[in-house]
mmCIF file of C-alpha atoms and ligand atoms in Angstrom:
data_model
loop_
_atom_site.group_PDB
_atom_site.id
_atom_site.type_symbol
_atom_site.label_atom_id
_atom_site.label_comp_id
_atom_site.label_asym_id
_atom_site.label_seq_id
_atom_site.Cartn_x
_atom_site.Cartn_y
_atom_site.Cartn_z
ATOM 1 C CA UNK A 1 -33.542 64.780 44.359
ATOM 2 C CA UNK A 2 -34.866 66.484 41.245
ATOM 3 C CA UNK A 3 -37.000 69.621 41.263
ATOM 4 C CA UNK A 4 -38.443 70.468 37.846
ATOM 5 C CA UNK A 5 -39.116 74.049 36.842
ATOM 6 C CA UNK A 6 -37.529 75.470 39.967
ATOM 7 C CA UNK A 7 -38.178 79.204 39.988
ATOM 8 C CA UNK A 8 -34.767 79.773 41.581
ATOM 9 C CA UNK A 9 -33.015 78.960 38.308
ATOM 10 C CA UNK A 10 -33.827 82.048 36.305
ATOM 11 C CA UNK A 11 -33.499 82.522 32.564
ATOM 12 C CA UNK A 12 -30.267 84.473 32.188
ATOM 13 C CA UNK A 13 -31.441 86.670 29.377
ATOM 14 C CA UNK A 14 -35.052 87.405 30.299
ATOM 15 C CA UNK A 15 -34.848 87.106 34.074
ATOM 16 C CA UNK A 16 -37.841 84.752 33.929
ATOM 17 C CA UNK A 17 -37.882 81.245 35.386
ATOM 18 C CA UNK A 18 -36.304 78.827 32.949
ATOM 19 C CA UNK A 19 -38.904 76.141 32.290
ATOM 20 C CA UNK A 20 -36.397 73.382 31.490
ATOM 21 C CA UNK A 21 -34.270 73.952 34.567
ATOM 22 C CA UNK A 22 -33.934 71.203 37.162
ATOM 23 C CA UNK A 23 -31.794 70.817 40.258
ATOM 24 C CA UNK A 24 -30.093 67.504 41.042
ATOM 25 C CA UNK A 25 -28.429 67.142 44.409
ATOM 26 C CA UNK A 26 -25.059 65.326 44.346
ATOM 27 C CA UNK A 27 -24.293 65.637 48.056
ATOM 28 C CA UNK A 28 -24.949 68.053 50.882
ATOM 29 C CA UNK A 29 -23.655 71.349 49.367
ATOM 30 C CA UNK A 30 -23.209 70.085 45.784
ATOM 31 C CA UNK A 31 -25.771 70.142 42.986
ATOM 32 C CA UNK A 32 -26.199 70.186 39.232
ATOM 33 C CA UNK A 33 -28.397 72.954 37.808
ATOM 34 C CA UNK A 34 -29.355 71.235 34.582
ATOM 35 C CA UNK A 35 -29.196 73.533 31.516
ATOM 36 C CA UNK A 36 -28.996 76.644 33.716
ATOM 37 C CA UNK A 37 -26.464 78.275 31.357
ATOM 38 C CA UNK A 38 -28.219 77.193 28.158
ATOM 39 C CA UNK A 39 -29.810 80.605 27.395
ATOM 40 C CA UNK A 40 -26.365 82.264 27.575
ATOM 41 C CA UNK A 41 -24.296 79.489 25.976
ATOM 42 C CA UNK A 42 -23.678 81.169 22.611
ATOM 43 C CA UNK A 43 -22.733 84.444 24.250
ATOM 44 C CA UNK A 44 -20.379 82.601 26.617
ATOM 45 C CA UNK A 45 -18.605 80.824 23.756
ATOM 46 C CA UNK A 46 -18.159 84.094 21.851
ATOM 47 C CA UNK A 47 -16.644 85.672 24.964
ATOM 48 C CA UNK A 48 -14.302 82.677 25.370
ATOM 49 C CA UNK A 49 -12.974 83.212 21.832
ATOM 50 C CA UNK A 50 -12.273 86.881 22.644
ATOM 51 C CA UNK A 51 -10.594 85.962 25.927
ATOM 52 C CA UNK A 52 -8.427 83.307 24.261
ATOM 53 C CA UNK A 53 -7.199 85.880 21.726
ATOM 54 C CA UNK A 54 -5.810 87.937 24.656
ATOM 55 C CA UNK A 55 -4.690 85.057 26.915
ATOM 56 C CA UNK A 56 -4.163 81.938 24.772
ATOM 57 C CA UNK A 57 -5.044 78.402 25.836
ATOM 58 C CA UNK A 58 -1.891 76.511 26.835
ATOM 59 C CA UNK A 59 -1.014 73.095 28.237
ATOM 60 C CA UNK A 60 0.269 73.816 31.733
ATOM 61 C CA UNK A 61 2.790 71.528 33.419
ATOM 62 C CA UNK A 62 2.079 69.839 36.756
ATOM 63 C CA UNK A 63 4.555 70.097 39.640
ATOM 64 C CA UNK A 64 5.555 66.522 38.703
ATOM 65 C CA UNK A 65 6.588 67.718 35.221
ATOM 66 C CA UNK A 66 3.706 66.315 33.135
ATOM 67 C CA UNK A 67 1.921 68.471 30.526
ATOM 68 C CA UNK A 68 -1.823 68.469 31.241
ATOM 69 C CA UNK A 69 -4.006 66.890 28.529
ATOM 70 C CA UNK A 70 -6.459 69.775 28.739
ATOM 71 C CA UNK A 71 -5.638 73.323 27.653
ATOM 72 C CA UNK A 72 -6.116 76.181 30.116
ATOM 73 C CA UNK A 73 -6.500 79.918 30.336
ATOM 74 C CA UNK A 74 -8.062 82.310 32.881
ATOM 75 C CA UNK A 75 -9.930 85.551 33.289
ATOM 76 C CA UNK A 76 -10.611 87.686 36.340
ATOM 77 C CA UNK A 77 -8.293 89.354 38.822
ATOM 78 C CA UNK A 78 -6.577 86.058 39.662
ATOM 79 C CA UNK A 79 -5.687 83.117 37.429
ATOM 80 C CA UNK A 80 -4.920 79.555 38.484
ATOM 81 C CA UNK A 81 -1.558 78.317 37.244
ATOM 82 C CA UNK A 82 0.629 75.255 37.623
ATOM 83 C CA UNK A 83 4.272 74.689 36.731
ATOM 84 C CA UNK A 84 7.259 72.902 38.257
ATOM 85 C CA UNK A 85 7.042 75.278 41.236
ATOM 86 C CA UNK A 86 3.494 74.182 42.164
ATOM 87 C CA UNK A 87 -0.181 75.151 41.980
ATOM 88 C CA UNK A 88 -1.158 78.730 42.815
ATOM 89 C CA UNK A 89 -3.064 81.855 41.762
ATOM 90 C CA UNK A 90 -1.270 84.668 39.907
ATOM 91 C CA UNK A 91 -2.390 88.176 38.903
ATOM 92 C CA UNK A 92 -0.073 88.143 35.877
ATOM 93 C CA UNK A 93 -0.347 85.585 33.060
ATOM 94 C CA UNK A 94 3.101 83.943 32.931
ATOM 95 C CA UNK A 95 2.733 83.451 29.149
ATOM 96 C CA UNK A 96 1.811 87.018 28.100
ATOM 97 C CA UNK A 97 3.261 88.740 31.207
ATOM 98 C CA UNK A 98 0.099 90.848 31.333
ATOM 99 C CA UNK A 99 -2.823 90.778 33.783
ATOM 100 C CA UNK A 100 -5.474 88.188 32.907
ATOM 101 C CA UNK A 101 -8.424 89.626 30.906
ATOM 102 C CA UNK A 102 -11.199 90.874 33.174
ATOM 103 C CA UNK A 103 -14.294 88.804 33.884
ATOM 104 C CA UNK A 104 -16.910 89.511 31.170
ATOM 105 C CA UNK A 105 -20.275 90.738 32.503
ATOM 106 C CA UNK A 106 -22.064 87.677 31.132
ATOM 107 C CA UNK A 107 -19.688 85.453 33.140
ATOM 108 C CA UNK A 108 -20.185 87.412 36.352
ATOM 109 C CA UNK A 109 -23.964 87.452 35.958
ATOM 110 C CA UNK A 110 -24.145 83.731 35.303
ATOM 111 C CA UNK A 111 -21.841 82.793 38.198
ATOM 112 C CA UNK A 112 -23.593 84.909 40.815
ATOM 113 C CA UNK A 113 -27.080 83.784 39.715
ATOM 114 C CA UNK A 114 -26.105 80.120 39.668
ATOM 115 C CA UNK A 115 -24.514 80.401 43.111
ATOM 116 C CA UNK A 116 -27.658 82.070 44.476
ATOM 117 C CA UNK A 117 -29.857 79.381 42.888
ATOM 118 C CA UNK A 118 -27.662 76.822 44.640
ATOM 119 C CA UNK A 119 -28.060 78.494 48.030
ATOM 120 C CA UNK A 120 -24.883 80.605 48.040
ATOM 121 C CA UNK A 121 -26.179 84.161 47.731
ATOM 122 C CA UNK A 122 -23.487 86.878 47.757
ATOM 123 C CA UNK A 123 -20.863 84.862 45.831
ATOM 124 C CA UNK A 124 -18.336 87.280 44.279
ATOM 125 C CA UNK A 125 -15.914 85.412 41.986
ATOM 126 C CA UNK A 126 -12.467 86.941 41.419
ATOM 127 C CA UNK A 127 -11.134 84.083 39.268
ATOM 128 C CA UNK A 128 -12.418 82.061 36.328
ATOM 129 C CA UNK A 129 -10.419 79.053 35.160
ATOM 130 C CA UNK A 130 -11.217 78.088 31.571
ATOM 131 C CA UNK A 131 -10.421 74.481 30.610
ATOM 132 C CA UNK A 132 -10.656 73.165 27.049
ATOM 133 C CA UNK A 133 -10.853 69.391 26.539
ATOM 134 C CA UNK A 134 -10.367 67.578 23.265
ATOM 135 C CA UNK A 135 -11.255 63.897 22.811
ATOM 136 C CA UNK A 136 -9.060 61.816 25.132
ATOM 137 C CA UNK A 137 -8.292 64.733 27.494
ATOM 138 C CA UNK A 138 -9.060 64.071 31.164
ATOM 139 C CA UNK A 139 -8.638 65.530 34.612
ATOM 140 C CA UNK A 140 -7.471 63.188 37.350
ATOM 141 C CA UNK A 141 -9.098 63.159 40.791
ATOM 142 C CA UNK A 142 -8.196 66.220 42.856
ATOM 143 C CA UNK A 143 -9.467 68.670 45.460
ATOM 144 C CA UNK A 144 -9.728 72.414 44.769
ATOM 145 C CA UNK A 145 -7.756 73.792 47.679
ATOM 146 C CA UNK A 146 -5.604 76.659 46.412
ATOM 147 C CA UNK A 147 -8.275 79.228 47.319
ATOM 148 C CA UNK A 148 -7.898 81.258 50.495
ATOM 149 C CA UNK A 149 -11.436 80.882 51.809
ATOM 150 C CA UNK A 150 -13.257 77.549 51.569
ATOM 151 C CA UNK A 151 -16.440 79.321 52.709
ATOM 152 C CA UNK A 152 -17.084 80.417 49.113
ATOM 153 C CA UNK A 153 -18.501 77.858 46.661
ATOM 154 C CA UNK A 154 -17.229 76.962 43.202
ATOM 155 C CA UNK A 155 -19.484 77.364 40.176
ATOM 156 C CA UNK A 156 -18.621 75.116 37.235
ATOM 157 C CA UNK A 157 -20.164 75.563 33.766
ATOM 158 C CA UNK A 158 -20.030 72.914 31.017
ATOM 159 C CA UNK A 159 -20.185 73.912 27.331
ATOM 160 C CA UNK A 160 -20.039 71.797 24.181
ATOM 161 C CA UNK A 161 -19.310 68.065 24.203
ATOM 162 C CA UNK A 162 -20.635 66.036 27.157
ATOM 163 C CA UNK A 163 -18.301 64.605 29.784
ATOM 164 C CA UNK A 164 -18.443 62.181 32.685
ATOM 165 C CA UNK A 165 -17.795 64.032 35.940
ATOM 166 C CA UNK A 166 -16.466 61.906 38.800
ATOM 167 C CA UNK A 167 -17.695 63.108 42.150
ATOM 168 C CA UNK A 168 -16.132 61.515 45.226
ATOM 169 C CA UNK A 169 -15.968 62.322 48.901
ATOM 170 C CA UNK A 170 -13.606 64.013 51.311
ATOM 171 C CA UNK A 171 -11.080 61.158 51.005
ATOM 172 C CA UNK A 172 -9.306 60.198 47.808
ATOM 173 C CA UNK A 173 -10.293 56.545 48.358
ATOM 174 C CA UNK A 174 -14.057 57.306 48.464
ATOM 175 C CA UNK A 175 -15.674 55.682 45.439
ATOM 176 C CA UNK A 176 -16.877 58.448 43.082
ATOM 177 C CA UNK A 177 -20.302 58.837 41.501
ATOM 178 C CA UNK A 178 -20.338 59.201 37.723
ATOM 179 C CA UNK A 179 -22.395 62.164 36.519
ATOM 180 C CA UNK A 180 -22.890 63.020 32.860
ATOM 181 C CA UNK A 181 -22.548 66.775 32.302
ATOM 182 C CA UNK A 182 -23.947 68.288 29.119
ATOM 183 C CA UNK A 183 -23.710 71.690 27.514
ATOM 184 C CA UNK A 184 -25.318 74.332 29.726
ATOM 185 C CA UNK A 185 -25.196 72.261 32.915
ATOM 186 C CA UNK A 186 -23.847 74.110 35.959
ATOM 187 C CA UNK A 187 -22.398 72.413 39.047
ATOM 188 C CA UNK A 188 -22.495 74.449 42.256
ATOM 189 C CA UNK A 189 -20.276 73.156 44.933
ATOM 190 C CA UNK A 190 -19.607 74.428 48.440
ATOM 191 C CA UNK A 191 -20.206 74.111 52.155
ATOM 192 C CA UNK A 192 -19.712 70.536 53.366
ATOM 193 C CA UNK A 193 -18.862 69.386 49.781
ATOM 194 C CA UNK A 194 -16.264 72.079 49.136
ATOM 195 C CA UNK A 195 -13.248 69.761 49.474
ATOM 196 C CA UNK A 196 -14.707 66.676 47.783
ATOM 197 C CA UNK A 197 -12.403 64.868 45.350
ATOM 198 C CA UNK A 198 -13.510 65.104 41.726
ATOM 199 C CA UNK A 199 -12.293 64.605 38.165
ATOM 200 C CA UNK A 200 -13.275 64.223 34.510
ATOM 201 C CA UNK A 201 -13.085 60.941 32.562
ATOM 202 C CA UNK A 202 -11.315 60.970 29.189
ATOM 203 C CA UNK A 203 -13.540 62.919 26.777
ATOM 204 C CA UNK A 204 -15.325 60.825 24.147
ATOM 205 C CA UNK A 205 -15.020 61.862 20.527
ATOM 206 C CA UNK A 206 -17.930 63.780 19.067
ATOM 207 C CA UNK A 207 -19.081 67.019 17.521
ATOM 208 C CA UNK A 208 -21.105 69.786 19.129
ATOM 209 C CA UNK A 209 -22.617 72.741 17.252
ATOM 210 C CA UNK A 210 -21.272 75.244 19.826
ATOM 211 C CA UNK A 211 -17.692 74.058 20.223
ATOM 212 C CA UNK A 212 -16.882 71.524 17.475
ATOM 213 C CA UNK A 213 -14.892 68.664 18.978
ATOM 214 C CA UNK A 214 -14.209 70.387 22.294
ATOM 215 C CA UNK A 215 -15.694 70.583 25.745
ATOM 216 C CA UNK A 216 -15.100 73.850 27.580
ATOM 217 C CA UNK A 217 -15.466 74.162 31.345
ATOM 218 C CA UNK A 218 -15.557 77.434 33.266
ATOM 219 C CA UNK A 219 -14.927 77.268 36.998
ATOM 220 C CA UNK A 220 -15.593 80.401 38.988
ATOM 221 C CA UNK A 221 -13.911 80.799 42.337
ATOM 222 C CA UNK A 222 -13.281 83.311 45.048
ATOM 223 C CA UNK A 223 -9.545 82.717 45.202
ATOM 224 C CA UNK A 224 -8.131 85.748 47.020
HETATM 225 C C1 MD6 B 301 -14.279 70.219 34.705
HETATM 226 N N1 MD6 B 301 -14.030 70.786 36.956
HETATM 227 O O1 MD6 B 301 -15.468 70.079 34.895
HETATM 228 C C2 MD6 B 301 -13.338 70.353 35.835
HETATM 229 N N2 MD6 B 301 -13.729 71.721 40.347
HETATM 230 O O2 MD6 B 301 -13.783 70.263 33.592
HETATM 231 C C3 MD6 B 301 -13.463 70.886 38.156
HETATM 232 O O3 MD6 B 301 -12.316 70.580 38.388
HETATM 233 C C4 MD6 B 301 -14.327 71.350 39.219
HETATM 234 O O4 MD6 B 301 -16.331 71.046 37.973
HETATM 235 C C5 MD6 B 301 -14.468 72.121 41.390
HETATM 236 C C6 MD6 B 301 -15.833 72.176 41.339
HETATM 237 C C7 MD6 B 301 -16.466 71.826 40.183
HETATM 238 C C8 MD6 B 301 -15.719 71.399 39.092
HETATM 239 FE FE1 FE B 302 -11.587 71.005 40.351
#
């Protein structure tokens, strides 16, 4: 289903409806808010550069011992980490041994407005995972299940190079849909879709004015 010019997707900077916005339903509880973050994209990328100066991007290691192809950092009270000991949330960045940088206002504003536009009013993120993909980087099919409360949605923001998002069902074997995500697109994801399997196909080479040859994804969660 596509609704053009939905008044629920407000322009982040002016507070006015964003004329280009459209909502595409992926499944019950999951939708793409096309270009919802576009008005804030430059501000978001600037904030990401500041955050990465305090908590650098790094290639985390999976519990199986493989370095991830994408580079990761976090902001917010809790940060998602993986190493040989497993997947979990930590208040302290294991690389810098300091708390993660706090959630910038522009991040918080975007995440809560997108969640509300997607039907999840009252979302209060305490964690933002920042993933940076270069050409060839991918994310294999997984569920997001390290958060305490699956009642809260996830809000996922794409910036820079486009990617193919794989959106499956509650079982790993469910055949996924392929959804192209472009800069400014926001996926909101909760309720009956909260534990759907999903992943990102290997990033195609390219250049984007905002991010050069990278795609950056922000995922906001209520983790604690
Ligand atoms: C990405 N996203 O888009 C990775 N997880 O780079 C995710 O893993 C994800 O987009 C949960 C909900 C939405 C997502
Ligand atoms: Fe995920």
